[in-house]
XYZ file of C-alpha atoms in Angstrom:
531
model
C 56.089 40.372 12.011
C 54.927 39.294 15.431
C 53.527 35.707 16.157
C 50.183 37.153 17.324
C 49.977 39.466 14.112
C 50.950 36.586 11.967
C 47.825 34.612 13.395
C 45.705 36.911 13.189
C 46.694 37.262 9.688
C 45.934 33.553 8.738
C 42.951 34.066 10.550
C 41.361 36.719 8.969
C 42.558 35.534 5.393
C 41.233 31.885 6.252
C 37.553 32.069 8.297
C 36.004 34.007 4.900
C 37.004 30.882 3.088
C 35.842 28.767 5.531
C 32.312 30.631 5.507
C 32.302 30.368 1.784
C 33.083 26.140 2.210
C 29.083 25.707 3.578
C 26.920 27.496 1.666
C 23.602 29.634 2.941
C 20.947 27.689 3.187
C 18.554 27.577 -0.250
C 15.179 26.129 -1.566
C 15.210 27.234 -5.192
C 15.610 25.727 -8.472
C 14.437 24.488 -11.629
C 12.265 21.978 -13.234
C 12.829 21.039 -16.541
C 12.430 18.745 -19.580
C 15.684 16.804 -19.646
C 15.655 16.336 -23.455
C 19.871 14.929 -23.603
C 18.972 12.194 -20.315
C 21.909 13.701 -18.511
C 19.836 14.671 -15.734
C 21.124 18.127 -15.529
C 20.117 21.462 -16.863
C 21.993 22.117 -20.025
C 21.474 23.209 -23.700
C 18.876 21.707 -25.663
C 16.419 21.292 -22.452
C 13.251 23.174 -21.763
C 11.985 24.387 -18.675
C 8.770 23.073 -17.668
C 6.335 25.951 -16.499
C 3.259 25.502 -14.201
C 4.689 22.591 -12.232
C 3.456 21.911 -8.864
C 6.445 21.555 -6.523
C 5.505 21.114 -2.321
C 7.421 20.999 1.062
C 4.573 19.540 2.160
C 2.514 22.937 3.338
C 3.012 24.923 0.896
C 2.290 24.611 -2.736
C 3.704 26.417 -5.538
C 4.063 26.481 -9.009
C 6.947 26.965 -11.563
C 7.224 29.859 -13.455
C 7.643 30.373 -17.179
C 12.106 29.509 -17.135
C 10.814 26.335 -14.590
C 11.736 27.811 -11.332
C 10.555 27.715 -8.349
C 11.454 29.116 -4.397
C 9.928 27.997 -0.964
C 10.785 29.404 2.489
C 13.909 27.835 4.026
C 12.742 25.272 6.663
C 14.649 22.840 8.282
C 13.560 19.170 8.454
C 11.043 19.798 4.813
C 11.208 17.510 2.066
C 10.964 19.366 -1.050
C 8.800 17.495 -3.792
C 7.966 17.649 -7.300
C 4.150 16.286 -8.048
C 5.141 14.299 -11.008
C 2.434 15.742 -14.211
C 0.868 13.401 -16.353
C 2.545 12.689 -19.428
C 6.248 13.220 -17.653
C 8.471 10.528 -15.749
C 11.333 11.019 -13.390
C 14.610 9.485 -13.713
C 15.527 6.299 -11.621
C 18.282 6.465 -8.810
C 20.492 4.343 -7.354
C 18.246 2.614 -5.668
C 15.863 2.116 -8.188
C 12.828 4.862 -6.700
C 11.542 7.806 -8.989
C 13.936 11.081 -8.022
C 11.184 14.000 -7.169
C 12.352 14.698 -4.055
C 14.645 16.309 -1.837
C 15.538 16.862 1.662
C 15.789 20.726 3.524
C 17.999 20.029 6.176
C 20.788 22.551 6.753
C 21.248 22.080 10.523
C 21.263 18.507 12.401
C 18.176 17.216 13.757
C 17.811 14.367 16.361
C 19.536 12.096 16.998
C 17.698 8.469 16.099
C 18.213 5.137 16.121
C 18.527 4.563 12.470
C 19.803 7.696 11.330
C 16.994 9.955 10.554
C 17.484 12.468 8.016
C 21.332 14.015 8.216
C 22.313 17.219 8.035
C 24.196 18.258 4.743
C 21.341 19.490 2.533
C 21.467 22.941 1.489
C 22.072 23.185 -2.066
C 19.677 24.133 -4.038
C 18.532 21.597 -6.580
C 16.587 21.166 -10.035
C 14.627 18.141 -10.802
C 14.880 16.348 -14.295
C 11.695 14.979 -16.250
C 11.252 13.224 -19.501
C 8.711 12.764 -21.317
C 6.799 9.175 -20.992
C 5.457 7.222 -23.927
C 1.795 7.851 -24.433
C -0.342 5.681 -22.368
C -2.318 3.311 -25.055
C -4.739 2.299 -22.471
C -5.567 1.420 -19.103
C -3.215 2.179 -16.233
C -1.504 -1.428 -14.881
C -0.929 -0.247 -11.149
C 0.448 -2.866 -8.525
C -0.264 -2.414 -4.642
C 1.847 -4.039 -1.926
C 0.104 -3.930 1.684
C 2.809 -5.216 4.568
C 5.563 -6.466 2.945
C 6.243 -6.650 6.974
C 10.235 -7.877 6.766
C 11.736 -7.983 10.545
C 14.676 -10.484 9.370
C 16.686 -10.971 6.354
C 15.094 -13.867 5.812
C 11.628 -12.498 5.579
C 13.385 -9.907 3.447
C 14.058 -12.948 1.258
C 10.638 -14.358 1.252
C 9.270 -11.459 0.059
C 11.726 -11.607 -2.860
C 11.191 -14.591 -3.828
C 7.201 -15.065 -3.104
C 6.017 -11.901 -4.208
C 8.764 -9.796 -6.596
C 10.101 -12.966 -8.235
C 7.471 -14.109 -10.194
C 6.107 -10.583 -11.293
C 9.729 -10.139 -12.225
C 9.669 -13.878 -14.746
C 6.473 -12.875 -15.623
C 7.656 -9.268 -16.634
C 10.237 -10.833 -19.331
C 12.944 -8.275 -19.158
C 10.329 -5.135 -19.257
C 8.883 -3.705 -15.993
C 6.054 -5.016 -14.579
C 3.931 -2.342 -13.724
C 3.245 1.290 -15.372
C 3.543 1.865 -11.168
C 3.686 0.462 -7.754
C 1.978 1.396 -4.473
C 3.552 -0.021 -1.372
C 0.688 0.757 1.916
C 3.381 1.143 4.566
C 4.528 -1.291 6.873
C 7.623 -1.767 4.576
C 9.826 -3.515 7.569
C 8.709 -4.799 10.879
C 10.317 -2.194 13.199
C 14.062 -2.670 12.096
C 14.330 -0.002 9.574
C 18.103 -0.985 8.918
C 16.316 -3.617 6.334
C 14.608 -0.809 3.841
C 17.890 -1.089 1.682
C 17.571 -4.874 0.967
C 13.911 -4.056 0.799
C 14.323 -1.657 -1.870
C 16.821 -3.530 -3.869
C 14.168 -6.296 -4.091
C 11.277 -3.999 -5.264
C 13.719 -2.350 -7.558
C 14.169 -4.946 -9.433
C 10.286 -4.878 -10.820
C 12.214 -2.162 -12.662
C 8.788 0.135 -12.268
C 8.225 3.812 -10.346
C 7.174 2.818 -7.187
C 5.865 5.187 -4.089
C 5.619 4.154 -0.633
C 3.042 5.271 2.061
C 4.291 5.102 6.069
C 3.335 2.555 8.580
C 3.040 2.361 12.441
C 6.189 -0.046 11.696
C 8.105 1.958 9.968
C 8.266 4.645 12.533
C 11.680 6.288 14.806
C 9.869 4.735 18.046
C 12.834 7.030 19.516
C 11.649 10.206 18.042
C 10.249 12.604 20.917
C 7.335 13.496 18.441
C 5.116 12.497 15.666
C 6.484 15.015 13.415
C 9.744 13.715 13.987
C 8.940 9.906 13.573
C 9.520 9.704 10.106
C 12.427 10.790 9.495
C 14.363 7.592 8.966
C 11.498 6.749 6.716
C 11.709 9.904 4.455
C 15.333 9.494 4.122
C 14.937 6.277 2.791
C 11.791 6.821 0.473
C 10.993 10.592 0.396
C 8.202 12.680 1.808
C 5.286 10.834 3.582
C 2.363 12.986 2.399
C 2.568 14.185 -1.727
C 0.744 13.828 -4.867
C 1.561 12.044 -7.935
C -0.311 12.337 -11.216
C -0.887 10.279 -14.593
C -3.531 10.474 -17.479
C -6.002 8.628 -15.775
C -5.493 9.075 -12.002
C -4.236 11.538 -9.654
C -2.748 9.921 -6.501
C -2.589 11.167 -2.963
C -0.264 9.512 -0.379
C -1.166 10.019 2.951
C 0.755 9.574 5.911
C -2.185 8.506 8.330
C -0.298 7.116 11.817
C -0.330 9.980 14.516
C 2.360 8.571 16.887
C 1.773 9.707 20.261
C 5.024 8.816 22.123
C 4.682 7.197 26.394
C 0.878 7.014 25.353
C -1.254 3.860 25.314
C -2.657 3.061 22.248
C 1.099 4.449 21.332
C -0.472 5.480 18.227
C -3.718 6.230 16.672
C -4.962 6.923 12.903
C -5.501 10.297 11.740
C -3.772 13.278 9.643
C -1.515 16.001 10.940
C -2.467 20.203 10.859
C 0.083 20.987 7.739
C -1.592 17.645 6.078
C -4.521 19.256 5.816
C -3.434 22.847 4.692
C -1.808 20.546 1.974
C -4.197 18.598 1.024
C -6.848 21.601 0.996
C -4.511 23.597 -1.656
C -3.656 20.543 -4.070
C -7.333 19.244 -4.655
C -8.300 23.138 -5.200
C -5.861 22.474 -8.466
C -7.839 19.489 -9.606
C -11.393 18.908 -11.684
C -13.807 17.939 -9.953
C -14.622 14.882 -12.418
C -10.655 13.942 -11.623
C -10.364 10.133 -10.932
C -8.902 10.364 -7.073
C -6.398 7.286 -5.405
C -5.634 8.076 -2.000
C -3.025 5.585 -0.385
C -2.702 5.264 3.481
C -1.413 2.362 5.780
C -4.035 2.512 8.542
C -8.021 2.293 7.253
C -9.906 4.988 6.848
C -12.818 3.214 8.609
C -12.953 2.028 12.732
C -13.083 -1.529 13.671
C -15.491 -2.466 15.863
C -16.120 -0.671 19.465
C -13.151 0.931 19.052
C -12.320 4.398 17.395
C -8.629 3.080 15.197
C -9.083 6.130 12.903
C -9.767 9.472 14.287
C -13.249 10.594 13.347
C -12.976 13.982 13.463
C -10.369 13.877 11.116
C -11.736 11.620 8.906
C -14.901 13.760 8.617
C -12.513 16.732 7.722
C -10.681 14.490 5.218
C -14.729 13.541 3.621
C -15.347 17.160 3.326
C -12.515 17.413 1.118
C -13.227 14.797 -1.158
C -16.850 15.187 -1.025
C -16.919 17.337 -4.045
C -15.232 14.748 -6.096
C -17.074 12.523 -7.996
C -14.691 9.452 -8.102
C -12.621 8.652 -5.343
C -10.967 5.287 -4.140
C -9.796 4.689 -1.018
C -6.656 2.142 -0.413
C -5.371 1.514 2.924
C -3.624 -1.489 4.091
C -2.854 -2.749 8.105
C -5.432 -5.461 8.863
C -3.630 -8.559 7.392
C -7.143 -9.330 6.196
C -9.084 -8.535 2.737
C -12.179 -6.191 2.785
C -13.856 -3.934 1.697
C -15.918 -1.027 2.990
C -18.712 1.719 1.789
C -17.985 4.509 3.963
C -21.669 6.619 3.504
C -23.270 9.329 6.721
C -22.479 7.525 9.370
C -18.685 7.532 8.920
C -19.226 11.421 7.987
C -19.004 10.908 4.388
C -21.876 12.924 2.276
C -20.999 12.200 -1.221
C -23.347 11.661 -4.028
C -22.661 7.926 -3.713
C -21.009 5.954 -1.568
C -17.312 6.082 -1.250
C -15.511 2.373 -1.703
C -12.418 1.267 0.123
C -10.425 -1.554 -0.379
C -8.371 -2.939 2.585
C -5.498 -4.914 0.667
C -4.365 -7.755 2.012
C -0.677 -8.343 3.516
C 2.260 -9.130 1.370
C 3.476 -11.002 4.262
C -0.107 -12.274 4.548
C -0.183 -13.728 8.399
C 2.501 -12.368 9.672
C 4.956 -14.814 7.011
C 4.027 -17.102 9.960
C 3.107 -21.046 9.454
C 4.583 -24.529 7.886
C 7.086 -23.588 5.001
C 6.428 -25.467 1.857
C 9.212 -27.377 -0.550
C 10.509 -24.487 -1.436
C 10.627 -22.963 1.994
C 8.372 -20.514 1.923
C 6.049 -20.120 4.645
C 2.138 -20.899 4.108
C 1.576 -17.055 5.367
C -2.454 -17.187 5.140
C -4.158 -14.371 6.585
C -6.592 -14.265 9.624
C -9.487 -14.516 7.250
C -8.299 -17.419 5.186
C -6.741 -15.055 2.269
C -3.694 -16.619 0.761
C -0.574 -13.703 0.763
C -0.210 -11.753 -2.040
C -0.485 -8.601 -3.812
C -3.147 -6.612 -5.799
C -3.527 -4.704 -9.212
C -5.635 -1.953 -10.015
C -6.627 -0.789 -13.397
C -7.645 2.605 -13.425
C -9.418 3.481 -17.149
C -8.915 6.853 -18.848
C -12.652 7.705 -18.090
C -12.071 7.241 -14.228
C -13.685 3.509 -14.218
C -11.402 1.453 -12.198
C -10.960 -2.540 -11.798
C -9.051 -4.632 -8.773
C -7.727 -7.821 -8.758
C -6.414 -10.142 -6.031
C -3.384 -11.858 -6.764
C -2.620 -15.086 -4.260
C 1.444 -15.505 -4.252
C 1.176 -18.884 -4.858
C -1.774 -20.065 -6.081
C -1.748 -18.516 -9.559
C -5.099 -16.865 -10.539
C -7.032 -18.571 -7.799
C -10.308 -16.393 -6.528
C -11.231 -18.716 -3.959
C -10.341 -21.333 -1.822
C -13.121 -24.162 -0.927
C -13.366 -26.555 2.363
C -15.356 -29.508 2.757
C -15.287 -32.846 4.361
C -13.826 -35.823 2.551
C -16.582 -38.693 3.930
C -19.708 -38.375 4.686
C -21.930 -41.273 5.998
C -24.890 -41.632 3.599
C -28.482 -40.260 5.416
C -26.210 -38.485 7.891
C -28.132 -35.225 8.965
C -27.575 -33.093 6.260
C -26.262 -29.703 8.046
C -21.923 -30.082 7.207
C -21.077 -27.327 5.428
C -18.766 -26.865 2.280
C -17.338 -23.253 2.351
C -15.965 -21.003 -0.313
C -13.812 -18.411 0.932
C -14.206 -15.969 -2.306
C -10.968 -13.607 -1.772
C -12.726 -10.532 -3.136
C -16.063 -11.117 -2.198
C -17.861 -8.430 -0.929
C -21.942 -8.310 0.872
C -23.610 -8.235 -2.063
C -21.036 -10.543 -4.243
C -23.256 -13.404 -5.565
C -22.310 -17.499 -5.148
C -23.478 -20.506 -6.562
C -22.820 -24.430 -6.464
C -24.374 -27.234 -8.032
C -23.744 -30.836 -7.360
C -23.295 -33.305 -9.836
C -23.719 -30.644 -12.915
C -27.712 -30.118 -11.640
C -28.564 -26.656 -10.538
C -26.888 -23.726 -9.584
C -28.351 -22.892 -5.920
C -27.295 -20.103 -3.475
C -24.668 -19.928 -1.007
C -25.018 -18.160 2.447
C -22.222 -15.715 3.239
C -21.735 -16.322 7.245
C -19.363 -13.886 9.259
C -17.063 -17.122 10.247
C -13.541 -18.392 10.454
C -12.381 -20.077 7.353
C -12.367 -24.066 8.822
C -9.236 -24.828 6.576
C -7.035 -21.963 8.890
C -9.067 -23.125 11.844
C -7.595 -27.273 10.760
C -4.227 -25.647 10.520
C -4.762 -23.467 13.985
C -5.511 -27.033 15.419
C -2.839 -28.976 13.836
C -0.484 -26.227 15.841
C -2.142 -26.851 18.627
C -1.281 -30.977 18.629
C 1.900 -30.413 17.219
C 5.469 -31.516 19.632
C 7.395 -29.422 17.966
C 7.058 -26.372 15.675
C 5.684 -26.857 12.307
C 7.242 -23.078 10.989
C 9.393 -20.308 12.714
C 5.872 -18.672 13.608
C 2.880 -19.847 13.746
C 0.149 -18.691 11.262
C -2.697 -15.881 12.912
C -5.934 -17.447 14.725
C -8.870 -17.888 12.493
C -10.602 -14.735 12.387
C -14.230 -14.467 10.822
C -13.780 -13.654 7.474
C -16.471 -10.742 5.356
C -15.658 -12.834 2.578
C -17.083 -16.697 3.133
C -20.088 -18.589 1.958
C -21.701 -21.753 3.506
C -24.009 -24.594 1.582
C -25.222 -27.910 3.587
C -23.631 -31.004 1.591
C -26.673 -33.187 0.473
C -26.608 -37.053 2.394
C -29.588 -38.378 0.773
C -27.805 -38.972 -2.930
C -26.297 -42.556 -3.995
C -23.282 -43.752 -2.183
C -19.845 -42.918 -3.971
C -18.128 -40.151 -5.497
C -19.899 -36.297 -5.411
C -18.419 -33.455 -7.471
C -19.550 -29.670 -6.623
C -18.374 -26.687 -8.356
C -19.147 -23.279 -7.086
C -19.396 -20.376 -9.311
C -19.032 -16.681 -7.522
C -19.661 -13.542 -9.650
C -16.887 -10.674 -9.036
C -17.816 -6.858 -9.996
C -14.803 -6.728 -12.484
C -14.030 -10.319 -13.751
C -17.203 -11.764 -13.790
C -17.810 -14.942 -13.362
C -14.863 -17.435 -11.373
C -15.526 -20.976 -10.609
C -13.398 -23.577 -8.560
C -14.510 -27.200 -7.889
C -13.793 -30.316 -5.655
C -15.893 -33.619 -4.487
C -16.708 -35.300 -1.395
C -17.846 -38.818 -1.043
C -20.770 -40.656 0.717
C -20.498 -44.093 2.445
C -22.906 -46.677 3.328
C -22.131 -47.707 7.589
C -23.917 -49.780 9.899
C -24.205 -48.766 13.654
């Protein structure tokens, strides 16, 4: 036989085979009630009809064997809105598996990888079912974990997942976790130490996207995730248990050679999403929708679209209980979004700006055990929150300072004061979750309780540490911590000068809307001088 026949031969017999080695692109499968914990579809399981499962536009639902199909599209991430009552199974690295990636052909090329190509196969997704919730939902929520070295990578270990993990004992230490975005500080290589930390609170945690945790080389917004979703999965989706449905929003609209280089705000397809998986819900549905930048502007400056955030209102409007959670600000607020940020719901809708894990930055003077002081612009200690969301829709939060235990506030006043001095030096009481209307006391010497004054103010105890920067000759920490900022969350009373000379003790009582009342206490001392 001829060379050139023989070739052609091999040819013809090989290239089939070849073809047959990558196979056509698919966006089927099944999901199903993994009854043996093998995570695979086998005897003894039962598929799981009328299961939502997304790609992020569309939504469909299973049918009566489990399965489901979505148009082939490269670059989706297929997703599986978890139902109440069900849990995924863990993966390697410790995050719930309900999601895939569609990506059959490469896509750009990016810094840190992006999402490769190499995803055809079709794929079913495993659930169990989850022990009956005997209560209240326990719910953690990280804001700006913030990591840029390996070092802060190991602060945050150690400040914020090490002591929920002792406290834990062995089981995990939340029924779920909410991380707000900003997950690293630009160097995305660090999300796999980042996750092995979190992972180890040994509890289903989602993430939401930050303007740090974008490809700043992607040509396009839509594209500027990508390194993100391969790490934690798709950056819009819905996740659902007994007492809570909640909505993850990717809210950063990168806008690439532009000036603010990005702005807040939801994408077309977000929308479309959005619009088809709250047509699925009751109206009387208790609503948790998670986003890294705030829903609200700050002032004199539009930070969060407002035509889409009147778009996103509309949405919600007909819903009856809704919490907003957005992180971003490195401070701790809160905010009542009614008409004039475009929302026209029966009441007015609440949103709590979490504090930073890294607090300020993980800036300022380490303490014994290394750890930076990391305060906040508006004197908030770093730390984390948890929410407690009630079968009934109620809902409770709680501010949780790394390292000061179960402390709601922090007080400053001076030490001396000359006796019959004027009488206008102020103690403050920066209460963490205070909000306009929050009421606080003090009394002096046990004798009445009388009111304090909020004041929009820096805290003085970051403005003393500010100045003790300033006057240091060398540096007191690797950064410094942020410039006192006023704070929505400080109170003011004028220490008395006209009581005996010697030792004063003041408490101050503050009444939070879910814990009631929280006191804290300290003393100042007057002196007798001559001129």
């Amino acid at each position: 036989m001829p060379v050139i026949v023989r070739v052609l031969l091999c040819l013809s017999l090989v290239l089939p085979v070849a073809a047959l080695a990558l196979p056509p692109p698919c966006n089927s499968g099944r999901v199903f009630e993994d009854r043996d914990g093998d995570g695979r579809w086998s005897r003894g399981d039962r598929p799981l009809p009328g299961v939502l499962v997304s790609d992020g536009v569309r939504l469909v639902r299973t049918d009566a064997q489990g399965g489901y199909g979505l148009p082939v599209e490269d670059g989706r991430t297929i997703f599986v809105v978890k139902p109440a009552g069900h849990a995924f199974p863990t993966g390697g690295d410790g995050l719930p598996e309900f999601w895939r990636h569609q990506q059959y052909h490469a896509g750009p090329t990016l810094k840190y990888g992006g999402i490769p190509d190499g995803f055809p196969a079709c794929r079913d997704f495993a659930l169990r079912r989850a022990a009956p919730s005997r209560g209240d939902l326990d719910v953690l929520v990280f804001a700006d974990p913030q990591a840029k070295t390996q070092a802060q990578v190991d602060y945050y270990d150690r400040d914020i997942i090490a002591p929920l993990v002792a406290a834990a004992n062995g089981r995990p230490a939340a029924a779920l976790g909410l991380t707000l975005g900003d997950i690293a500080n630009d160097d995305l290589s660090l999300y796999p130490a980042l996750k092995a930390a979190t992972a180890r609170l040994r509890t289903p945690w989602l993430h939401a996207a930050g303007n740090h945790d974008l490809d700043f080389d992607a040509a396009t917004d839509e594209d500027s995730l990508r390194s993100f979703r391969n790490a934690f999965g798709p950056d819009t989706f819905a996740w659902e248990e007994p007492q809570a449905s909640f909505i993850v929003l990717d809210d950063v609209i990168y806008r690439p050679g532009q000036k603010p280089a990005y702005v807040g705000g939801l994408r077309e397809e977000q929308f479309t999403w959005l619009a088809a998986y709250l047509d699925t819900l009751a109206r009387d549905r208790r609503l948790v929708i998670a986003a890294h930048i705030p829903f609200f502007d700050e002032p004199g400056r539009e930070t969060f679209r407002r035509a889409d955030r009147e778009r996103l209102f509309a949405l919600l409007a007909p819903f009856s209980k809704v919490l907003l959670l957005s992180g971003h600000g490195h401070v701790q607020r809160h905010h009542y979004h009614d008409a004039d940020d475009g929302w026209h719901g029966a009441s007015p809708l609440h949103e709590y700006n979490v504090g930073a894990a890294c607090g300020g930055y993980w800036g300022g003077a380490p303490d014994a055990a290394g750890l930076p002081d990391a305060r906040m612009s508006d004197g908030t200690p770093n730390g984390y929150a948890r929410l407690r969301l009630a079968r009934d829709g109620g809902y409770a939060l709680h501010w949780h300072a790394a390292r000061a235990g179960d402390e709601a506030m922090s007080l400053h006043a001076p030490k001396v004061l000359r006796r019959g001095h004027w009488p206008g030096v102020g103690l403050f009481a920066n209460v963490y979750m205070g909000e306009a209307g929050t009421r606080v006391e003090v009394r002096i010497d046990g004798g009445e309780w009388q009111p304090m004054r909020r004041v929009d103010a820096a805290d003085p105890a970051l403005v003393a540490e500010n100045l003790l920067d300033d006057l240091a000759t060398a540096l007191r920490g690797y950064d410094r911590l942020p410039e006192a900022e006023a704070s929505t969350h400080l109170w003011r009373f004028n220490l008395p000068t006209d009581l005996a000379a010697g030792e004063h003790a003041f408490e101050v009582r503050a009444f939070d809307r879910w814990r009631g009342e929280l006191r804290a206490s300290g003393s100042y001392r007057l002196v007798d001088a001559a001129e």
